[in-house]
mmCIF file of C-alpha atoms in Angstrom:
data_model
loop_
_atom_site.group_PDB
_atom_site.id
_atom_site.type_symbol
_atom_site.label_atom_id
_atom_site.label_comp_id
_atom_site.label_asym_id
_atom_site.label_seq_id
_atom_site.Cartn_x
_atom_site.Cartn_y
_atom_site.Cartn_z
ATOM 1 C CA UNK A 1379 48.213 -45.993 44.155
ATOM 2 C CA UNK A 1380 48.816 -46.445 40.416
ATOM 3 C CA UNK A 1381 51.645 -44.734 38.558
ATOM 4 C CA UNK A 1382 49.581 -41.838 37.235
ATOM 5 C CA UNK A 1383 48.151 -41.046 40.672
ATOM 6 C CA UNK A 1384 51.641 -41.218 42.190
ATOM 7 C CA UNK A 1385 53.006 -38.843 39.530
ATOM 8 C CA UNK A 1386 50.142 -36.397 40.125
ATOM 9 C CA UNK A 1387 51.015 -36.321 43.823
ATOM 10 C CA UNK A 1388 54.662 -35.763 42.905
ATOM 11 C CA UNK A 1389 53.522 -33.031 40.516
ATOM 12 C CA UNK A 1390 51.794 -31.189 43.375
ATOM 13 C CA UNK A 1391 55.084 -30.967 45.278
ATOM 14 C CA UNK A 1392 56.859 -29.904 42.100
ATOM 15 C CA UNK A 1393 54.355 -27.107 41.360
ATOM 16 C CA UNK A 1394 54.371 -25.839 44.942
ATOM 17 C CA UNK A 1395 58.141 -25.489 44.849
ATOM 18 C CA UNK A 1396 58.134 -23.906 41.385
ATOM 19 C CA UNK A 1397 55.602 -21.281 42.552
ATOM 20 C CA UNK A 1398 57.414 -20.493 45.813
ATOM 21 C CA UNK A 1399 58.799 -16.986 46.463
ATOM 22 C CA UNK A 1400 62.386 -18.279 46.576
ATOM 23 C CA UNK A 1401 62.149 -19.364 42.933
ATOM 24 C CA UNK A 1402 60.970 -15.893 41.922
ATOM 25 C CA UNK A 1403 63.885 -14.407 43.872
ATOM 26 C CA UNK A 1404 66.342 -16.698 42.101
ATOM 27 C CA UNK A 1405 64.900 -15.845 38.695
ATOM 28 C CA UNK A 1406 65.347 -12.144 39.484
ATOM 29 C CA UNK A 1407 68.917 -12.831 40.670
ATOM 30 C CA UNK A 1408 69.796 -14.518 37.369
ATOM 31 C CA UNK A 1409 68.157 -11.803 35.302
ATOM 32 C CA UNK A 1410 70.030 -9.003 37.042
ATOM 33 C CA UNK A 1411 73.288 -10.972 36.950
ATOM 34 C CA UNK A 1412 73.098 -11.791 33.243
ATOM 35 C CA UNK A 1413 72.148 -8.206 32.424
ATOM 36 C CA UNK A 1414 75.226 -6.813 34.154
ATOM 37 C CA UNK A 1415 74.588 -6.413 37.892
ATOM 38 C CA UNK A 1416 77.867 -7.400 39.572
ATOM 39 C CA UNK A 1417 76.239 -7.580 43.004
ATOM 40 C CA UNK A 1418 74.465 -10.791 41.927
ATOM 41 C CA UNK A 1419 76.576 -13.952 41.917
ATOM 42 C CA UNK A 1420 74.542 -17.134 41.377
ATOM 43 C CA UNK A 1421 75.822 -20.454 42.711
ATOM 44 C CA UNK A 1422 75.048 -23.689 40.876
ATOM 45 C CA UNK A 1423 76.047 -27.270 41.626
ATOM 46 C CA UNK A 1424 75.134 -29.698 38.848
ATOM 47 C CA UNK A 1425 73.573 -32.780 40.410
ATOM 48 C CA UNK A 1426 73.187 -35.048 37.379
ATOM 49 C CA UNK A 1427 76.631 -36.596 37.852
ATOM 50 C CA UNK A 1428 75.862 -37.713 41.425
ATOM 51 C CA UNK A 1429 72.121 -38.343 41.166
ATOM 52 C CA UNK A 1430 72.639 -41.904 42.375
ATOM 53 C CA UNK A 1431 73.612 -40.414 45.755
ATOM 54 C CA UNK A 1432 70.346 -38.471 45.968
ATOM 55 C CA UNK A 1433 67.502 -40.183 44.124
ATOM 56 C CA UNK A 1434 65.489 -42.979 45.687
ATOM 57 C CA UNK A 1435 64.742 -45.997 43.476
ATOM 58 C CA UNK A 1436 62.273 -44.956 40.786
ATOM 59 C CA UNK A 1437 58.830 -46.451 41.292
ATOM 60 C CA UNK A 1438 57.392 -46.201 37.786
ATOM 61 C CA UNK A 1439 57.740 -49.029 35.292
ATOM 62 C CA UNK A 1440 56.303 -47.295 32.245
ATOM 63 C CA UNK A 1441 59.318 -45.724 30.422
ATOM 64 C CA UNK A 1442 57.606 -42.376 29.852
ATOM 65 C CA UNK A 1443 56.361 -42.252 33.444
ATOM 66 C CA UNK A 1444 59.902 -43.006 34.634
ATOM 67 C CA UNK A 1445 61.188 -40.099 32.547
ATOM 68 C CA UNK A 1446 58.696 -37.719 34.198
ATOM 69 C CA UNK A 1447 59.357 -39.188 37.631
ATOM 70 C CA UNK A 1448 63.100 -38.617 37.360
ATOM 71 C CA UNK A 1449 62.684 -35.059 36.064
ATOM 72 C CA UNK A 1450 60.370 -34.126 38.934
ATOM 73 C CA UNK A 1451 62.276 -35.952 41.676
ATOM 74 C CA UNK A 1452 65.547 -34.361 40.553
ATOM 75 C CA UNK A 1453 64.079 -30.866 40.755
ATOM 76 C CA UNK A 1454 62.338 -31.529 44.082
ATOM 77 C CA UNK A 1455 65.399 -33.005 45.789
ATOM 78 C CA UNK A 1456 67.674 -30.320 44.349
ATOM 79 C CA UNK A 1457 65.376 -27.614 45.727
ATOM 80 C CA UNK A 1458 64.732 -29.201 49.124
ATOM 81 C CA UNK A 1459 68.140 -30.680 49.904
ATOM 82 C CA UNK A 1460 70.755 -28.854 47.801
ATOM 83 C CA UNK A 1461 69.394 -25.337 47.593
ATOM 84 C CA UNK A 1462 71.558 -23.896 44.822
ATOM 85 C CA UNK A 1463 70.261 -21.160 42.507
ATOM 86 C CA UNK A 1464 68.560 -23.507 40.072
ATOM 87 C CA UNK A 1465 65.053 -22.200 39.305
ATOM 88 C CA UNK A 1466 62.410 -24.906 38.930
ATOM 89 C CA UNK A 1467 60.432 -24.260 35.724
ATOM 90 C CA UNK A 1468 56.752 -23.681 36.459
ATOM 91 C CA UNK A 1469 56.011 -25.652 33.310
ATOM 92 C CA UNK A 1470 57.863 -28.947 33.034
ATOM 93 C CA UNK A 1471 60.288 -28.992 30.107
ATOM 94 C CA UNK A 1472 59.764 -32.065 27.944
ATOM 95 C CA UNK A 1473 62.771 -32.623 25.626
ATOM 96 C CA UNK A 1474 61.796 -32.696 21.958
ATOM 97 C CA UNK A 1475 62.627 -35.862 20.045
ATOM 98 C CA UNK A 1476 64.426 -34.494 17.028
ATOM 99 C CA UNK A 1477 66.144 -37.434 15.376
ATOM 100 C CA UNK A 1478 69.754 -36.723 14.467
ATOM 101 C CA UNK A 1479 72.390 -39.050 13.061
ATOM 102 C CA UNK A 1480 75.685 -37.174 13.017
ATOM 103 C CA UNK A 1481 77.588 -37.712 9.757
ATOM 104 C CA UNK A 1482 75.202 -40.595 9.065
ATOM 105 C CA UNK A 1483 77.149 -43.159 11.067
ATOM 106 C CA UNK A 1484 77.013 -44.759 14.492
ATOM 107 C CA UNK A 1485 80.309 -44.502 16.402
ATOM 108 C CA UNK A 1486 81.659 -47.654 18.011
ATOM 109 C CA UNK A 1487 82.659 -47.076 21.615
ATOM 110 C CA UNK A 1488 85.011 -49.261 23.650
ATOM 111 C CA UNK A 1489 84.374 -48.883 27.379
ATOM 112 C CA UNK A 1490 87.160 -49.335 29.918
ATOM 113 C CA UNK A 1491 85.097 -48.610 33.047
ATOM 114 C CA UNK A 1492 81.935 -46.804 34.081
ATOM 115 C CA UNK A 1493 83.369 -43.493 32.860
ATOM 116 C CA UNK A 1494 86.370 -44.398 30.682
ATOM 117 C CA UNK A 1495 85.766 -44.950 26.992
ATOM 118 C CA UNK A 1496 87.474 -44.757 23.626
ATOM 119 C CA UNK A 1497 85.740 -44.184 20.270
ATOM 120 C CA UNK A 1498 87.057 -46.452 17.548
ATOM 121 C CA UNK A 1499 88.447 -44.193 14.777
ATOM 122 C CA UNK A 1500 86.806 -44.024 11.378
ATOM 123 C CA UNK A 1501 89.462 -41.760 9.850
ATOM 124 C CA UNK A 1502 92.632 -43.857 9.687
ATOM 125 C CA UNK A 1503 94.315 -41.865 6.915
ATOM 126 C CA UNK A 1504 93.131 -38.275 6.693
ATOM 127 C CA UNK A 1505 94.494 -37.923 3.162
ATOM 128 C CA UNK A 1506 92.334 -40.794 1.948
ATOM 129 C CA UNK A 1507 89.342 -41.033 4.264
ATOM 130 C CA UNK A 1508 87.801 -37.555 4.101
ATOM 131 C CA UNK A 1509 86.108 -38.557 0.855
ATOM 132 C CA UNK A 1510 84.084 -41.099 2.856
ATOM 133 C CA UNK A 1511 82.415 -38.465 5.058
ATOM 134 C CA UNK A 1512 78.689 -38.049 4.632
ATOM 135 C CA UNK A 1513 76.328 -35.319 5.713
ATOM 136 C CA UNK A 1514 74.281 -35.709 8.875
ATOM 137 C CA UNK A 1515 70.692 -36.823 8.571
ATOM 138 C CA UNK A 1516 67.848 -35.543 10.721
ATOM 139 C CA UNK A 1517 64.084 -35.506 10.915
ATOM 140 C CA UNK A 1518 61.225 -34.582 13.181
ATOM 141 C CA UNK A 1519 57.778 -36.100 13.564
ATOM 142 C CA UNK A 1520 55.551 -33.661 15.507
ATOM 143 C CA UNK A 1521 53.005 -36.409 16.126
ATOM 144 C CA UNK A 1522 55.527 -38.278 18.274
ATOM 145 C CA UNK A 1523 56.013 -35.319 20.598
ATOM 146 C CA UNK A 1524 52.337 -34.351 20.509
ATOM 147 C CA UNK A 1525 51.458 -37.689 22.072
ATOM 148 C CA UNK A 1526 54.167 -37.358 24.710
ATOM 149 C CA UNK A 1527 53.068 -33.799 25.520
ATOM 150 C CA UNK A 1528 49.451 -34.874 25.919
ATOM 151 C CA UNK A 1529 50.498 -37.632 28.309
ATOM 152 C CA UNK A 1530 52.693 -35.246 30.317
ATOM 153 C CA UNK A 1531 49.894 -32.678 30.603
ATOM 154 C CA UNK A 1532 47.735 -35.319 32.258
ATOM 155 C CA UNK A 1533 50.214 -35.154 35.141
ATOM 156 C CA UNK A 1534 51.198 -31.456 35.266
ATOM 157 C CA UNK A 1535 51.549 -28.511 32.859
ATOM 158 C CA UNK A 1536 54.328 -29.244 30.357
ATOM 159 C CA UNK A 1537 55.843 -27.751 27.222
ATOM 160 C CA UNK A 1538 58.209 -28.993 24.561
ATOM 161 C CA UNK A 1539 61.817 -27.870 24.876
ATOM 162 C CA UNK A 1540 64.415 -28.133 22.100
ATOM 163 C CA UNK A 1541 67.589 -29.158 23.929
ATOM 164 C CA UNK A 1542 69.563 -30.228 20.856
ATOM 165 C CA UNK A 1543 71.806 -27.138 20.812
ATOM 166 C CA UNK A 1544 73.164 -27.566 24.337
ATOM 167 C CA UNK A 1545 76.326 -29.551 23.529
ATOM 168 C CA UNK A 1546 76.149 -29.728 19.746
ATOM 169 C CA UNK A 1547 78.670 -27.178 18.459
ATOM 170 C CA UNK A 1548 81.897 -28.772 19.692
ATOM 171 C CA UNK A 1549 83.829 -29.361 16.492
ATOM 172 C CA UNK A 1550 87.126 -30.575 17.924
ATOM 173 C CA UNK A 1551 85.314 -33.260 19.927
ATOM 174 C CA UNK A 1552 84.044 -34.777 16.707
ATOM 175 C CA UNK A 1553 87.504 -34.671 15.143
ATOM 176 C CA UNK A 1554 88.993 -36.562 18.096
ATOM 177 C CA UNK A 1555 86.077 -39.009 18.120
ATOM 178 C CA UNK A 1556 86.667 -39.781 14.445
ATOM 179 C CA UNK A 1557 90.464 -40.019 14.348
ATOM 180 C CA UNK A 1558 91.886 -39.962 17.875
ATOM 181 C CA UNK A 1559 93.778 -37.242 19.726
ATOM 182 C CA UNK A 1560 97.370 -37.966 18.632
ATOM 183 C CA UNK A 1561 96.524 -38.512 14.943
ATOM 184 C CA UNK A 1562 94.621 -35.213 15.029
ATOM 185 C CA UNK A 1563 97.641 -33.377 16.431
ATOM 186 C CA UNK A 1564 100.041 -35.006 13.979
ATOM 187 C CA UNK A 1565 97.732 -34.181 11.085
ATOM 188 C CA UNK A 1566 98.055 -30.474 11.823
ATOM 189 C CA UNK A 1567 101.718 -30.819 10.797
ATOM 190 C CA UNK A 1568 101.508 -33.575 8.211
ATOM 191 C CA UNK A 1569 98.246 -32.688 6.446
ATOM 192 C CA UNK A 1570 97.198 -29.168 7.458
ATOM 193 C CA UNK A 1571 94.995 -28.640 4.405
ATOM 194 C CA UNK A 1572 93.040 -31.798 5.178
ATOM 195 C CA UNK A 1573 92.517 -30.692 8.809
ATOM 196 C CA UNK A 1574 91.055 -27.425 7.550
ATOM 197 C CA UNK A 1575 88.889 -29.359 5.121
ATOM 198 C CA UNK A 1576 87.612 -31.573 7.910
ATOM 199 C CA UNK A 1577 86.852 -28.642 10.240
ATOM 200 C CA UNK A 1578 85.019 -26.797 7.482
ATOM 201 C CA UNK A 1579 82.996 -29.907 6.671
ATOM 202 C CA UNK A 1580 81.981 -30.288 10.326
ATOM 203 C CA UNK A 1581 81.115 -26.612 10.666
ATOM 204 C CA UNK A 1582 78.944 -26.385 7.579
ATOM 205 C CA UNK A 1583 77.264 -29.717 8.298
ATOM 206 C CA UNK A 1584 76.253 -28.757 11.842
ATOM 207 C CA UNK A 1585 75.326 -25.208 10.902
ATOM 208 C CA UNK A 1586 73.034 -26.661 8.237
ATOM 209 C CA UNK A 1587 71.409 -28.783 10.956
ATOM 210 C CA UNK A 1588 70.935 -25.766 13.222
ATOM 211 C CA UNK A 1589 69.569 -23.607 10.404
ATOM 212 C CA UNK A 1590 67.193 -26.432 9.432
ATOM 213 C CA UNK A 1591 65.783 -26.363 12.959
ATOM 214 C CA UNK A 1592 65.266 -22.613 12.653
ATOM 215 C CA UNK A 1593 63.613 -22.896 9.232
ATOM 216 C CA UNK A 1594 61.288 -25.673 10.420
ATOM 217 C CA UNK A 1595 60.228 -23.666 13.489
ATOM 218 C CA UNK A 1596 61.706 -26.239 15.873
ATOM 219 C CA UNK A 1597 63.743 -23.851 18.020
ATOM 220 C CA UNK A 1598 62.410 -22.957 21.462
ATOM 221 C CA UNK A 1599 63.523 -19.932 23.530
ATOM 222 C CA UNK A 1600 66.627 -20.146 25.722
ATOM 223 C CA UNK A 1601 66.664 -16.567 27.013
ATOM 224 C CA UNK A 1602 64.907 -17.388 30.270
ATOM 225 C CA UNK A 1603 65.109 -20.298 32.671
ATOM 226 C CA UNK A 1604 67.034 -22.396 30.185
ATOM 227 C CA UNK A 1605 70.368 -24.227 30.283
ATOM 228 C CA UNK A 1606 72.603 -22.323 27.867
ATOM 229 C CA UNK A 1607 76.209 -23.129 28.610
ATOM 230 C CA UNK A 1608 78.446 -25.236 30.714
ATOM 231 C CA UNK A 1609 76.106 -25.249 33.693
ATOM 232 C CA UNK A 1610 74.753 -21.720 33.315
ATOM 233 C CA UNK A 1611 71.307 -20.275 32.593
ATOM 234 C CA UNK A 1612 70.045 -17.841 30.001
ATOM 235 C CA UNK A 1613 67.862 -15.267 31.796
ATOM 236 C CA UNK A 1614 68.254 -11.948 29.975
ATOM 237 C CA UNK A 1615 66.309 -8.959 28.696
ATOM 238 C CA UNK A 1616 68.776 -8.550 25.837
ATOM 239 C CA UNK A 1617 67.274 -11.397 23.768
ATOM 240 C CA UNK A 1618 63.594 -11.373 22.917
ATOM 241 C CA UNK A 1619 61.017 -12.141 20.294
ATOM 242 C CA UNK A 1620 60.662 -15.316 18.263
ATOM 243 C CA UNK A 1621 63.105 -18.164 18.984
ATOM 244 C CA UNK A 1622 65.452 -17.567 16.070
ATOM 245 C CA UNK A 1623 69.213 -17.984 16.349
ATOM 246 C CA UNK A 1624 69.993 -14.264 16.502
ATOM 247 C CA UNK A 1625 67.775 -14.070 19.611
ATOM 248 C CA UNK A 1626 69.297 -17.109 21.310
ATOM 249 C CA UNK A 1627 72.352 -18.239 23.235
ATOM 250 C CA UNK A 1628 74.957 -20.437 21.569
ATOM 251 C CA UNK A 1629 77.196 -22.799 23.535
ATOM 252 C CA UNK A 1630 80.680 -23.440 22.096
ATOM 253 C CA UNK A 1631 83.784 -25.148 23.459
ATOM 254 C CA UNK A 1632 86.988 -26.837 22.334
ATOM 255 C CA UNK A 1633 88.303 -28.902 25.228
ATOM 256 C CA UNK A 1634 90.240 -31.230 22.918
ATOM 257 C CA UNK A 1635 92.570 -28.471 21.680
ATOM 258 C CA UNK A 1636 93.982 -27.717 25.137
ATOM 259 C CA UNK A 1637 97.373 -29.275 24.341
ATOM 260 C CA UNK A 1638 98.132 -27.275 21.203
ATOM 261 C CA UNK A 1639 99.790 -23.863 21.145
ATOM 262 C CA UNK A 1640 97.744 -20.665 21.025
ATOM 263 C CA UNK A 1641 99.058 -20.090 17.515
ATOM 264 C CA UNK A 1642 97.833 -23.490 16.333
ATOM 265 C CA UNK A 1643 94.506 -22.868 18.045
ATOM 266 C CA UNK A 1644 94.276 -19.647 16.083
ATOM 267 C CA UNK A 1645 95.077 -21.394 12.829
ATOM 268 C CA UNK A 1646 93.172 -24.672 13.058
ATOM 269 C CA UNK A 1647 90.357 -24.129 15.567
ATOM 270 C CA UNK A 1648 89.282 -20.550 16.194
ATOM 271 C CA UNK A 1649 88.199 -19.573 12.655
ATOM 272 C CA UNK A 1650 85.484 -22.227 12.570
ATOM 273 C CA UNK A 1651 84.015 -21.343 15.958
ATOM 274 C CA UNK A 1652 84.243 -17.646 15.093
ATOM 275 C CA UNK A 1653 81.986 -18.152 12.073
ATOM 276 C CA UNK A 1654 79.449 -20.157 14.071
ATOM 277 C CA UNK A 1655 79.356 -17.596 16.895
ATOM 278 C CA UNK A 1656 78.010 -15.034 14.435
ATOM 279 C CA UNK A 1657 74.746 -16.980 14.195
ATOM 280 C CA UNK A 1658 73.734 -16.298 17.806
ATOM 281 C CA UNK A 1659 72.669 -13.309 19.863
ATOM 282 C CA UNK A 1660 74.846 -14.293 22.847
ATOM 283 C CA UNK A 1661 77.602 -16.883 23.200
ATOM 284 C CA UNK A 1662 78.851 -18.923 26.147
ATOM 285 C CA UNK A 1663 82.404 -20.114 25.524
ATOM 286 C CA UNK A 1664 84.198 -23.020 27.125
ATOM 287 C CA UNK A 1665 83.945 -25.870 29.577
ATOM 288 C CA UNK A 1666 86.995 -27.473 31.237
ATOM 289 C CA UNK A 1667 89.639 -26.025 28.908
ATOM 290 C CA UNK A 1668 91.739 -23.140 30.315
ATOM 291 C CA UNK A 1669 91.114 -19.958 28.373
ATOM 292 C CA UNK A 1670 93.842 -17.629 29.638
ATOM 293 C CA UNK A 1671 96.446 -18.493 26.977
ATOM 294 C CA UNK A 1672 94.035 -18.012 24.070
ATOM 295 C CA UNK A 1673 92.046 -15.079 25.449
ATOM 296 C CA UNK A 1674 93.865 -12.012 24.160
ATOM 297 C CA UNK A 1675 94.284 -13.010 20.533
ATOM 298 C CA UNK A 1676 91.220 -15.163 20.024
ATOM 299 C CA UNK A 1677 88.405 -15.773 22.513
ATOM 300 C CA UNK A 1678 88.150 -12.114 23.552
ATOM 301 C CA UNK A 1679 87.325 -11.395 19.890
ATOM 302 C CA UNK A 1680 84.624 -14.062 19.583
ATOM 303 C CA UNK A 1681 81.452 -12.459 18.222
ATOM 304 C CA UNK A 1682 78.625 -11.953 20.744
ATOM 305 C CA UNK A 1683 80.638 -13.393 23.646
ATOM 306 C CA UNK A 1684 78.695 -12.946 26.900
ATOM 307 C CA UNK A 1685 80.111 -15.594 29.269
ATOM 308 C CA UNK A 1686 83.411 -17.418 29.432
ATOM 309 C CA UNK A 1687 84.186 -20.545 31.441
ATOM 310 C CA UNK A 1688 87.052 -20.062 33.898
ATOM 311 C CA UNK A 1689 87.895 -23.693 34.561
ATOM 312 C CA UNK A 1690 89.821 -25.290 37.401
ATOM 313 C CA UNK A 1691 92.888 -25.350 35.118
ATOM 314 C CA UNK A 1692 92.661 -21.692 34.163
ATOM 315 C CA UNK A 1693 94.802 -18.865 35.573
ATOM 316 C CA UNK A 1694 91.935 -17.220 37.393
ATOM 317 C CA UNK A 1695 93.957 -14.198 38.493
ATOM 318 C CA UNK A 1696 94.994 -13.434 34.913
ATOM 319 C CA UNK A 1697 91.401 -13.759 33.739
ATOM 320 C CA UNK A 1698 90.216 -11.583 36.607
ATOM 321 C CA UNK A 1699 92.427 -8.812 35.266
ATOM 322 C CA UNK A 1700 91.218 -9.341 31.724
ATOM 323 C CA UNK A 1701 87.533 -9.378 32.652
ATOM 324 C CA UNK A 1702 87.781 -6.480 35.083
ATOM 325 C CA UNK A 1703 85.057 -4.001 34.194
ATOM 326 C CA UNK A 1704 84.126 -6.189 31.200
ATOM 327 C CA UNK A 1705 80.524 -7.074 30.289
ATOM 328 C CA UNK A 1706 81.679 -10.676 29.779
ATOM 329 C CA UNK A 1707 80.674 -12.831 32.749
ATOM 330 C CA UNK A 1708 83.367 -14.703 34.692
ATOM 331 C CA UNK A 1709 81.794 -18.183 34.844
ATOM 332 C CA UNK A 1710 83.991 -19.950 37.362
ATOM 333 C CA UNK A 1711 84.262 -23.747 37.607
ATOM 334 C CA UNK A 1712 85.888 -24.601 40.969
ATOM 335 C CA UNK A 1713 87.904 -27.787 41.182
ATOM 336 C CA UNK A 1714 85.531 -30.711 41.786
ATOM 337 C CA UNK A 1715 88.202 -32.432 43.878
ATOM 338 C CA UNK A 1716 87.256 -30.610 47.061
ATOM 339 C CA UNK A 1717 83.687 -31.953 47.045
ATOM 340 C CA UNK A 1718 83.860 -35.181 45.072
ATOM 341 C CA UNK A 1719 87.142 -36.845 46.057
ATOM 342 C CA UNK A 1720 87.867 -36.865 49.832
ATOM 343 C CA UNK A 1721 86.070 -39.208 52.193
ATOM 344 C CA UNK A 1722 85.744 -36.290 54.608
ATOM 345 C CA UNK A 1723 84.762 -32.910 53.186
ATOM 346 C CA UNK A 1724 87.388 -30.318 54.148
ATOM 347 C CA UNK A 1725 85.082 -27.329 54.354
ATOM 348 C CA UNK A 1726 87.783 -24.815 55.201
ATOM 349 C CA UNK A 1727 89.941 -25.889 52.263
ATOM 350 C CA UNK A 1728 86.955 -25.506 49.959
ATOM 351 C CA UNK A 1729 86.128 -22.104 51.432
ATOM 352 C CA UNK A 1730 89.726 -21.000 50.844
ATOM 353 C CA UNK A 1731 89.444 -22.193 47.244
ATOM 354 C CA UNK A 1732 86.319 -20.066 46.728
ATOM 355 C CA UNK A 1733 87.885 -17.080 48.510
ATOM 356 C CA UNK A 1734 90.765 -17.250 46.026
ATOM 357 C CA UNK A 1735 88.241 -17.010 43.206
ATOM 358 C CA UNK A 1736 86.347 -14.181 44.883
ATOM 359 C CA UNK A 1737 89.583 -12.201 45.196
ATOM 360 C CA UNK A 1738 90.646 -12.907 41.614
ATOM 361 C CA UNK A 1739 87.223 -11.891 40.274
ATOM 362 C CA UNK A 1740 86.566 -9.034 42.697
ATOM 363 C CA UNK A 1741 85.976 -6.556 39.846
ATOM 364 C CA UNK A 1742 84.116 -9.021 37.604
ATOM 365 C CA UNK A 1743 80.555 -10.197 37.160
ATOM 366 C CA UNK A 1744 81.002 -13.625 38.760
ATOM 367 C CA UNK A 1745 79.016 -16.850 38.826
ATOM 368 C CA UNK A 1746 80.033 -20.150 40.431
ATOM 369 C CA UNK A 1747 79.233 -23.398 38.586
ATOM 370 C CA UNK A 1748 80.276 -26.604 40.364
ATOM 371 C CA UNK A 1749 80.463 -29.478 37.861
ATOM 372 C CA UNK A 1750 81.965 -32.947 37.353
ATOM 373 C CA UNK A 1751 81.354 -34.113 40.915
ATOM 374 C CA UNK A 1752 80.677 -37.831 40.535
ATOM 375 C CA UNK A 1753 80.075 -38.872 44.120
ATOM 376 C CA UNK A 1754 79.287 -37.377 47.499
ATOM 377 C CA UNK A 1755 81.024 -40.306 49.217
ATOM 378 C CA UNK A 1756 77.796 -41.230 50.976
ATOM 379 C CA UNK A 1757 77.607 -37.768 52.557
ATOM 380 C CA UNK A 1758 74.184 -36.657 51.333
ATOM 381 C CA UNK A 1759 74.428 -33.179 52.840
ATOM 382 C CA UNK A 1760 77.781 -32.371 51.255
ATOM 383 C CA UNK A 1761 76.326 -30.674 48.182
ATOM 384 C CA UNK A 1762 74.246 -28.268 50.260
ATOM 385 C CA UNK A 1763 77.208 -27.428 52.489
ATOM 386 C CA UNK A 1764 79.313 -26.680 49.417
ATOM 387 C CA UNK A 1765 76.589 -24.357 48.094
ATOM 388 C CA UNK A 1766 76.223 -22.634 51.473
ATOM 389 C CA UNK A 1767 79.982 -22.119 51.783
ATOM 390 C CA UNK A 1768 80.296 -20.665 48.282
ATOM 391 C CA UNK A 1769 77.336 -18.367 48.889
ATOM 392 C CA UNK A 1770 78.707 -17.125 52.205
ATOM 393 C CA UNK A 1771 82.094 -16.346 50.660
ATOM 394 C CA UNK A 1772 80.547 -14.450 47.747
ATOM 395 C CA UNK A 1773 78.245 -12.448 50.008
ATOM 396 C CA UNK A 1774 81.224 -11.253 52.031
ATOM 397 C CA UNK A 1775 83.426 -10.213 49.107
#
């Protein structure tokens, strides 16, 4: 069997699963949940970080065929062996190849291990080096994607998907990448005006990139079965029409500012995200950073906020009180340590961890997003058991 025939066979399994009644039920679950039904609590476990524990060796040699093979195998295995509330798209999403060179430079990365790394700073003296910053450059050749789409459609129905907004608007990450964490913190005291200048440069540069995509008609909808935040999905009736920013989800976070005071967050960070949030119809805020200390004065006031990440380091009880009877969704990230660290999965300890969340968020619209699990310790069924445990706890709350 040649590669194309093999992929067509794989595509049959993919399409059967995508058209199954359980996928329609999950889509309805997400839609009701995102539109305010507190009786619906989706459970997601992101598998990309431990795919090596699940995927067999890829058979295709052709790079584009390998891309399709991995997309389909990931969805098939996730559906058949993990069983979380991920909905397989009936039409395969082919990522668009929009070429983007942030600030027109290529960062140099020093790697310490498989996961540890350190960007080499390009801003050594913020008072002197800001003048060296250049605007990002970007382009799009529709012919490049047209060819890829034609090839994909020979295997199964496919459509182009603009995925460039998923993790783009994270301004403090770029600051730390360019100058390092400690120099960034010191600069807030030593050169506050330059820090503001840098943040404003980053904001306007990336907003220009986003608005260019809108003007060029390159945006694709993210109000359905689309990844819109830190592990969450965008199903909603509240956004509709053409894929323009005001009818789309925006994903914002500032994990790098976790060590500064709420007051400094309000001075040096929040104003720039606040302006960007106004571009979108709905906003998902956060990732791993705890939000409880900056909620009252800042994040609660973020324009168009619809979901907020309640990370493993967040005071979940405090946020349960703040989100009680709120339309903002309590997007809980359990600690990955229960699933990804021990050699033997302590199921009762994990269940207790989820019960604590269920109690804290008893009056909230809750979703569970398990992320940053990097290994299943050779226990292939562990992910499914974690999903089943979380689901059982939520159904009994």
